[in-house]
PDB file of C-alpha atoms in Angstrom:
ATOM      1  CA  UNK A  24      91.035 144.954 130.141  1.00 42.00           C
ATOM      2  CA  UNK A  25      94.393 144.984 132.794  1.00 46.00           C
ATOM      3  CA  UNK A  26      96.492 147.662 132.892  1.00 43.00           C
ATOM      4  CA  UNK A  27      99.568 147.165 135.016  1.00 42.00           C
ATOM      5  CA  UNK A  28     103.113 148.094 135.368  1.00 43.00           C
ATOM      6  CA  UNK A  29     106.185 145.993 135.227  1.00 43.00           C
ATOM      7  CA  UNK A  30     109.534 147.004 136.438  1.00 44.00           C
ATOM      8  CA  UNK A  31     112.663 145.282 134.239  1.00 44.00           C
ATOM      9  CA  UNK A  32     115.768 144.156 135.792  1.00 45.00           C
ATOM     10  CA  UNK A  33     118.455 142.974 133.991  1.00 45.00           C
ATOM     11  CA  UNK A  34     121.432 140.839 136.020  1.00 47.00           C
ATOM     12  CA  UNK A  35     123.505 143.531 137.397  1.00 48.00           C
ATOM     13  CA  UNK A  36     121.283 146.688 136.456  1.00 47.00           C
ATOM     14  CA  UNK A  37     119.243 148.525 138.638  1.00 50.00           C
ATOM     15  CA  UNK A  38     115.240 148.540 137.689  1.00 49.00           C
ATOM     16  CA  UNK A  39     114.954 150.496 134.433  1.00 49.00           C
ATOM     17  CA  UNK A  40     112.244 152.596 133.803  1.00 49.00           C
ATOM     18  CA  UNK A  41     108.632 151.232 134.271  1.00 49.00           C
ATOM     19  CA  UNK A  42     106.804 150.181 131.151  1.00 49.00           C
ATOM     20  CA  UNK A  43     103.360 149.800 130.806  1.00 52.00           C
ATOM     21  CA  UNK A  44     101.617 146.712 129.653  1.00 50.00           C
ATOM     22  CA  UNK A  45      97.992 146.717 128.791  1.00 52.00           C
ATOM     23  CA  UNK A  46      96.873 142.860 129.158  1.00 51.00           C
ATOM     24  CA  UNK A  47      93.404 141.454 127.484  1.00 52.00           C
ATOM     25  CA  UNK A  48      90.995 139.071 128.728  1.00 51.00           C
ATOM     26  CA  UNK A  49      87.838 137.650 127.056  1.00 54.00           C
ATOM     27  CA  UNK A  50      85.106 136.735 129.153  1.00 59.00           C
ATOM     28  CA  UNK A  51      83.431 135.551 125.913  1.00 63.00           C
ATOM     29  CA  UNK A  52      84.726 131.620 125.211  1.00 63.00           C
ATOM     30  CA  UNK A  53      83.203 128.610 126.001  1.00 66.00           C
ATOM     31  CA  UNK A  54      82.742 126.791 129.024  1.00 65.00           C
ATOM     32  CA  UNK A  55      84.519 123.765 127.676  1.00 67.00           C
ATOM     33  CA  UNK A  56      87.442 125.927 128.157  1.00 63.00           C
ATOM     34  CA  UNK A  57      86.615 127.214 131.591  1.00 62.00           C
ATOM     35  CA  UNK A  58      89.379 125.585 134.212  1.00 59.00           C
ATOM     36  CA  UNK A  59      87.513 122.520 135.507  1.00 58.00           C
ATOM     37  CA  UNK A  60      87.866 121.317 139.485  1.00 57.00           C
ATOM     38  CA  UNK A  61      86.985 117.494 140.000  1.00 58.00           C
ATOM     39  CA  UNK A  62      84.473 117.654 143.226  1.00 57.00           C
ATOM     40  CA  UNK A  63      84.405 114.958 146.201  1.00 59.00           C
ATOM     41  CA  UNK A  64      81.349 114.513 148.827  1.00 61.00           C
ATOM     42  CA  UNK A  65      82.646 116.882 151.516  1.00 61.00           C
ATOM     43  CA  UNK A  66      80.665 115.057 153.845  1.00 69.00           C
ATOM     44  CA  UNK A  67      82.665 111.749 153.389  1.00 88.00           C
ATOM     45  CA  UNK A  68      86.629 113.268 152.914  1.00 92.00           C
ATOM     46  CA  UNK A  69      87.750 111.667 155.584  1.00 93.00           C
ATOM     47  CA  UNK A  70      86.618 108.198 154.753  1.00 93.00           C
ATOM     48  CA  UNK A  71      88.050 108.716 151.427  1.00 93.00           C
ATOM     49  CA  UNK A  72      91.626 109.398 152.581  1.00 95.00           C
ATOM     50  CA  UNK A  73      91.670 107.063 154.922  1.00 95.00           C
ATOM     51  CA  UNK A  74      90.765 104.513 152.482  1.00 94.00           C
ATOM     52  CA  UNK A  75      93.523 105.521 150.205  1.00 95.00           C
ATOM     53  CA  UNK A  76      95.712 105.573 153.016  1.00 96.00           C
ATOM     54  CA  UNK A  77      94.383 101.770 154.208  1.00 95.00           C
ATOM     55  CA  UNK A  78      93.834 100.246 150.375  1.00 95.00           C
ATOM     56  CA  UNK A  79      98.078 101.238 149.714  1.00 95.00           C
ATOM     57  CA  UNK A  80     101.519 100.811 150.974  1.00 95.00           C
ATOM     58  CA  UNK A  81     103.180 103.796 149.725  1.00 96.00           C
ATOM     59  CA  UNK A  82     100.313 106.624 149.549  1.00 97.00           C
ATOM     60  CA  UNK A  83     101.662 110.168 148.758  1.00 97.00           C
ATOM     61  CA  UNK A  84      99.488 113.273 148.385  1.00 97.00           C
ATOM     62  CA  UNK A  85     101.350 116.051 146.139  1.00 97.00           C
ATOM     63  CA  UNK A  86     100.538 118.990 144.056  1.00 97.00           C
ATOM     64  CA  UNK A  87     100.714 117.793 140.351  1.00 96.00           C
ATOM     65  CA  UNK A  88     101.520 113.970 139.729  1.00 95.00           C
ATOM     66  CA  UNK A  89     104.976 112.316 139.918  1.00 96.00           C
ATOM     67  CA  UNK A  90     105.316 113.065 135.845  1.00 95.00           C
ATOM     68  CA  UNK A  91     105.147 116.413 136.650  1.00 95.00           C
ATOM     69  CA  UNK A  92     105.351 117.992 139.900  1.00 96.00           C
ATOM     70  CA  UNK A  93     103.328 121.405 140.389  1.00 95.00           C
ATOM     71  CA  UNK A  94     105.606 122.210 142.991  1.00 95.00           C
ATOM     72  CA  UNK A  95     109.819 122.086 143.916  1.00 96.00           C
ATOM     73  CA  UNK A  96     108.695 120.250 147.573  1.00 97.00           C
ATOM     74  CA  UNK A  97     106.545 117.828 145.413  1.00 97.00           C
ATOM     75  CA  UNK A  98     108.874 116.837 142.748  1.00 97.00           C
ATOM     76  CA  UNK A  99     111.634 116.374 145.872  1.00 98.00           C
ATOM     77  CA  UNK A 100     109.702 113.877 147.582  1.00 97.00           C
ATOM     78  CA  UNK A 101     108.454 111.900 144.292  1.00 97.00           C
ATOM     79  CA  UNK A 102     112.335 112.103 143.344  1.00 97.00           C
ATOM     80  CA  UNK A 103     113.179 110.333 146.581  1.00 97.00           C
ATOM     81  CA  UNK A 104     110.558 107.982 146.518  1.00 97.00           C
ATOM     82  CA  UNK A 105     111.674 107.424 142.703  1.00 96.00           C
ATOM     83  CA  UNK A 106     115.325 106.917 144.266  1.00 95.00           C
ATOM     84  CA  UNK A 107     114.557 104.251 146.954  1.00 95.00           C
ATOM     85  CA  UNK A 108     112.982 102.404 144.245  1.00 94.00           C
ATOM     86  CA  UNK A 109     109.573 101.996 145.191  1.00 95.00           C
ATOM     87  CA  UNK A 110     105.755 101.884 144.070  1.00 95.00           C
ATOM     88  CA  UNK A 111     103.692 104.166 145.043  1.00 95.00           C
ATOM     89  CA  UNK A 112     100.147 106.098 144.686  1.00 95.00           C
ATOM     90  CA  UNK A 113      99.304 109.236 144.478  1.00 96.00           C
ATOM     91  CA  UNK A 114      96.676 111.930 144.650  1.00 95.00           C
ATOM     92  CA  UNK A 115      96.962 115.280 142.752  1.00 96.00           C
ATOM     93  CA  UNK A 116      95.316 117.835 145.831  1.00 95.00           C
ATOM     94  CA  UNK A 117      95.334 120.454 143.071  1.00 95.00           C
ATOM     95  CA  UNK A 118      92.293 118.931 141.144  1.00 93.00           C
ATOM     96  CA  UNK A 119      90.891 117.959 144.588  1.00 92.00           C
ATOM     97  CA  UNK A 120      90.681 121.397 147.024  1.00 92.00           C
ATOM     98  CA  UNK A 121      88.436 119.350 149.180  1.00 92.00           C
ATOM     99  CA  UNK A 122      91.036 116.561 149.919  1.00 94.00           C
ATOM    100  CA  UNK A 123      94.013 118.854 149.697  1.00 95.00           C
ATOM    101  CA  UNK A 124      92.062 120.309 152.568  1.00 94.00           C
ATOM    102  CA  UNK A 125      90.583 117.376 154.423  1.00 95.00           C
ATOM    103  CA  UNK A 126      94.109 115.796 154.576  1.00 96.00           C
ATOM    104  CA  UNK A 127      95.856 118.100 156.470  1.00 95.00           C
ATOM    105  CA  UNK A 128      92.944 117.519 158.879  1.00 95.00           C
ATOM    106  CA  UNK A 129      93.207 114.217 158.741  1.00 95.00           C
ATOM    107  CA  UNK A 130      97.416 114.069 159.598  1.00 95.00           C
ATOM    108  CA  UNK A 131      97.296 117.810 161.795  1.00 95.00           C
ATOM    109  CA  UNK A 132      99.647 118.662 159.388  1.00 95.00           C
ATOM    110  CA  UNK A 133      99.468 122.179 157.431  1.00 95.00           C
ATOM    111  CA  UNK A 134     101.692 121.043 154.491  1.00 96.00           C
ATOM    112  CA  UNK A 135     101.492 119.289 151.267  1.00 97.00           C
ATOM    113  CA  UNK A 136     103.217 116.755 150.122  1.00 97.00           C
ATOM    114  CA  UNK A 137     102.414 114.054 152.822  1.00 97.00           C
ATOM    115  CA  UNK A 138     103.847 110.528 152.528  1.00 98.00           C
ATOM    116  CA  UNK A 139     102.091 108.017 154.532  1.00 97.00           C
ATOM    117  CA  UNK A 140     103.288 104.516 154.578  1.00 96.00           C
ATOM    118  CA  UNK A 141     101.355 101.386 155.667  1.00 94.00           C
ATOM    119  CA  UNK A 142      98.939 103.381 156.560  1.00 94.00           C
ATOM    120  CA  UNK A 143     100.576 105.519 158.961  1.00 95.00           C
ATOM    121  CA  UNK A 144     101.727 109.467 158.284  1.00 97.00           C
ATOM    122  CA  UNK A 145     105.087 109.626 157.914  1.00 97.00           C
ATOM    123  CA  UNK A 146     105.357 113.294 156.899  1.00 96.00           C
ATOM    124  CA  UNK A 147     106.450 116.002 154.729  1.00 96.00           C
ATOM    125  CA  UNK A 148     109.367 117.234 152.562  1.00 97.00           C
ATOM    126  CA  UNK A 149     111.193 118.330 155.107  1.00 97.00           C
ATOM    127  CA  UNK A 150     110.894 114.873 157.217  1.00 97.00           C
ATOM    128  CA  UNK A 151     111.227 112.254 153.878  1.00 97.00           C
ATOM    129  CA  UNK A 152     113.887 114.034 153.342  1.00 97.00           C
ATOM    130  CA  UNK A 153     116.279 113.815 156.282  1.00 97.00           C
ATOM    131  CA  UNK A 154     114.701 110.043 156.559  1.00 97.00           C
ATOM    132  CA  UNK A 155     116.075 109.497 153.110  1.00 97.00           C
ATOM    133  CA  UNK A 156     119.834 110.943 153.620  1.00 96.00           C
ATOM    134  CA  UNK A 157     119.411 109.323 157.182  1.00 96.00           C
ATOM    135  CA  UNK A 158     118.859 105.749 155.862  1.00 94.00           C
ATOM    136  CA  UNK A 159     115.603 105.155 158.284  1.00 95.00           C
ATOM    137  CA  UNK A 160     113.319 105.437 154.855  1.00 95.00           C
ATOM    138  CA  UNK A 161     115.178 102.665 153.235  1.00 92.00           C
ATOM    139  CA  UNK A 162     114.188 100.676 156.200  1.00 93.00           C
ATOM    140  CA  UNK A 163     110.852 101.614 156.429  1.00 93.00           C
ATOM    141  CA  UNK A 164     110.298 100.438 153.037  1.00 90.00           C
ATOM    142  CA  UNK A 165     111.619  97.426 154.343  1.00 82.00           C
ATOM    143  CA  UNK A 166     115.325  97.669 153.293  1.00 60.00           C
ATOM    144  CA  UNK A 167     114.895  97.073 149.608  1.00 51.00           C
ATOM    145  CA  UNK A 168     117.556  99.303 147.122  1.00 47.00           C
ATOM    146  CA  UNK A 169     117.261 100.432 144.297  1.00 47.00           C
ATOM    147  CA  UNK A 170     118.693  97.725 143.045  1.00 42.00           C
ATOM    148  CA  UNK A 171     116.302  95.290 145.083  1.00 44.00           C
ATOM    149  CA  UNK A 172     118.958  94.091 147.224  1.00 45.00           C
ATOM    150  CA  UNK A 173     118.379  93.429 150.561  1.00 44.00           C
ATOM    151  CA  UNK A 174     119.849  95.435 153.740  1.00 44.00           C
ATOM    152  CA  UNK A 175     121.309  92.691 156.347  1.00 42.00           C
TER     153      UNK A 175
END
């Protein structure tokens, strides 16, 4: 058993008084319903991500999948790829802690998502981002639209 404390705010109030809430947890149920983690060689991680990165075009790792997102940086990214109109593949680092660790060793980049692109990193939100307003994504995809016209 949890005891803790919660402080209530309504818009425009200031906190009202603390209430108490007494939360329960059962140690007791079955291991089929025990939070599973997928496991990956540690010794080979690198050769795995590189052969993701190698075996397709568009190769994004993000936390969730691009149905749904576990996080707001995530679901930008996947949005933008989803605007340019492009294919891509994608690795949920959630169910994987050993490659959402291994691939920020592999790039030197502390951050997830990471978009890498014929093979090469391309970067995070932040980056895809600005690339996307910018135009330069567009024509590192090759200059197809959404539409699948052709940029001259």
């Amino acid at each position: 058993m949890l005891s803790s404390r919660f402080f209530i705010r309504r818009a425009g109030q200031q906190c009202l008084k603390p209430k108490q809430v007494t939360l329960f947890f059962s140690d007791d149920s079955h291991s089929d319903f025990a939070p599973q983690r997928k496991s990956v060689d540690t010794s080979n991680v690198q050769d795995i991500i590189q052969s993701h990165v190698d075996a397709n075009k568009i190769m994004l790792y993000m936390k969730g999948n691009p149905s749904q997102p576990q996080c707001g940086f995530s679901a930008r990214v996947v949005s933008i790829l989803q605007r340019e109109g492009v294919d891509f593949s994608s690795v949920n680092v959630l169910d994987y802690p050993s490659i959402r660790e291994g691939v920020k060793e592999f790039s030197q980049w502390p951050t997830i998502p990471q978009l890498y692109v014929d093979g090469e990193f391309i970067g995070g939100c932040d980056i895809v981002t600005s690339m996307h307003e910018s135009g330069e994504l567009k024509d590192l995809f090759g200059g197809e639209s959404e539409e699948g016209e052709q940029n001259e």
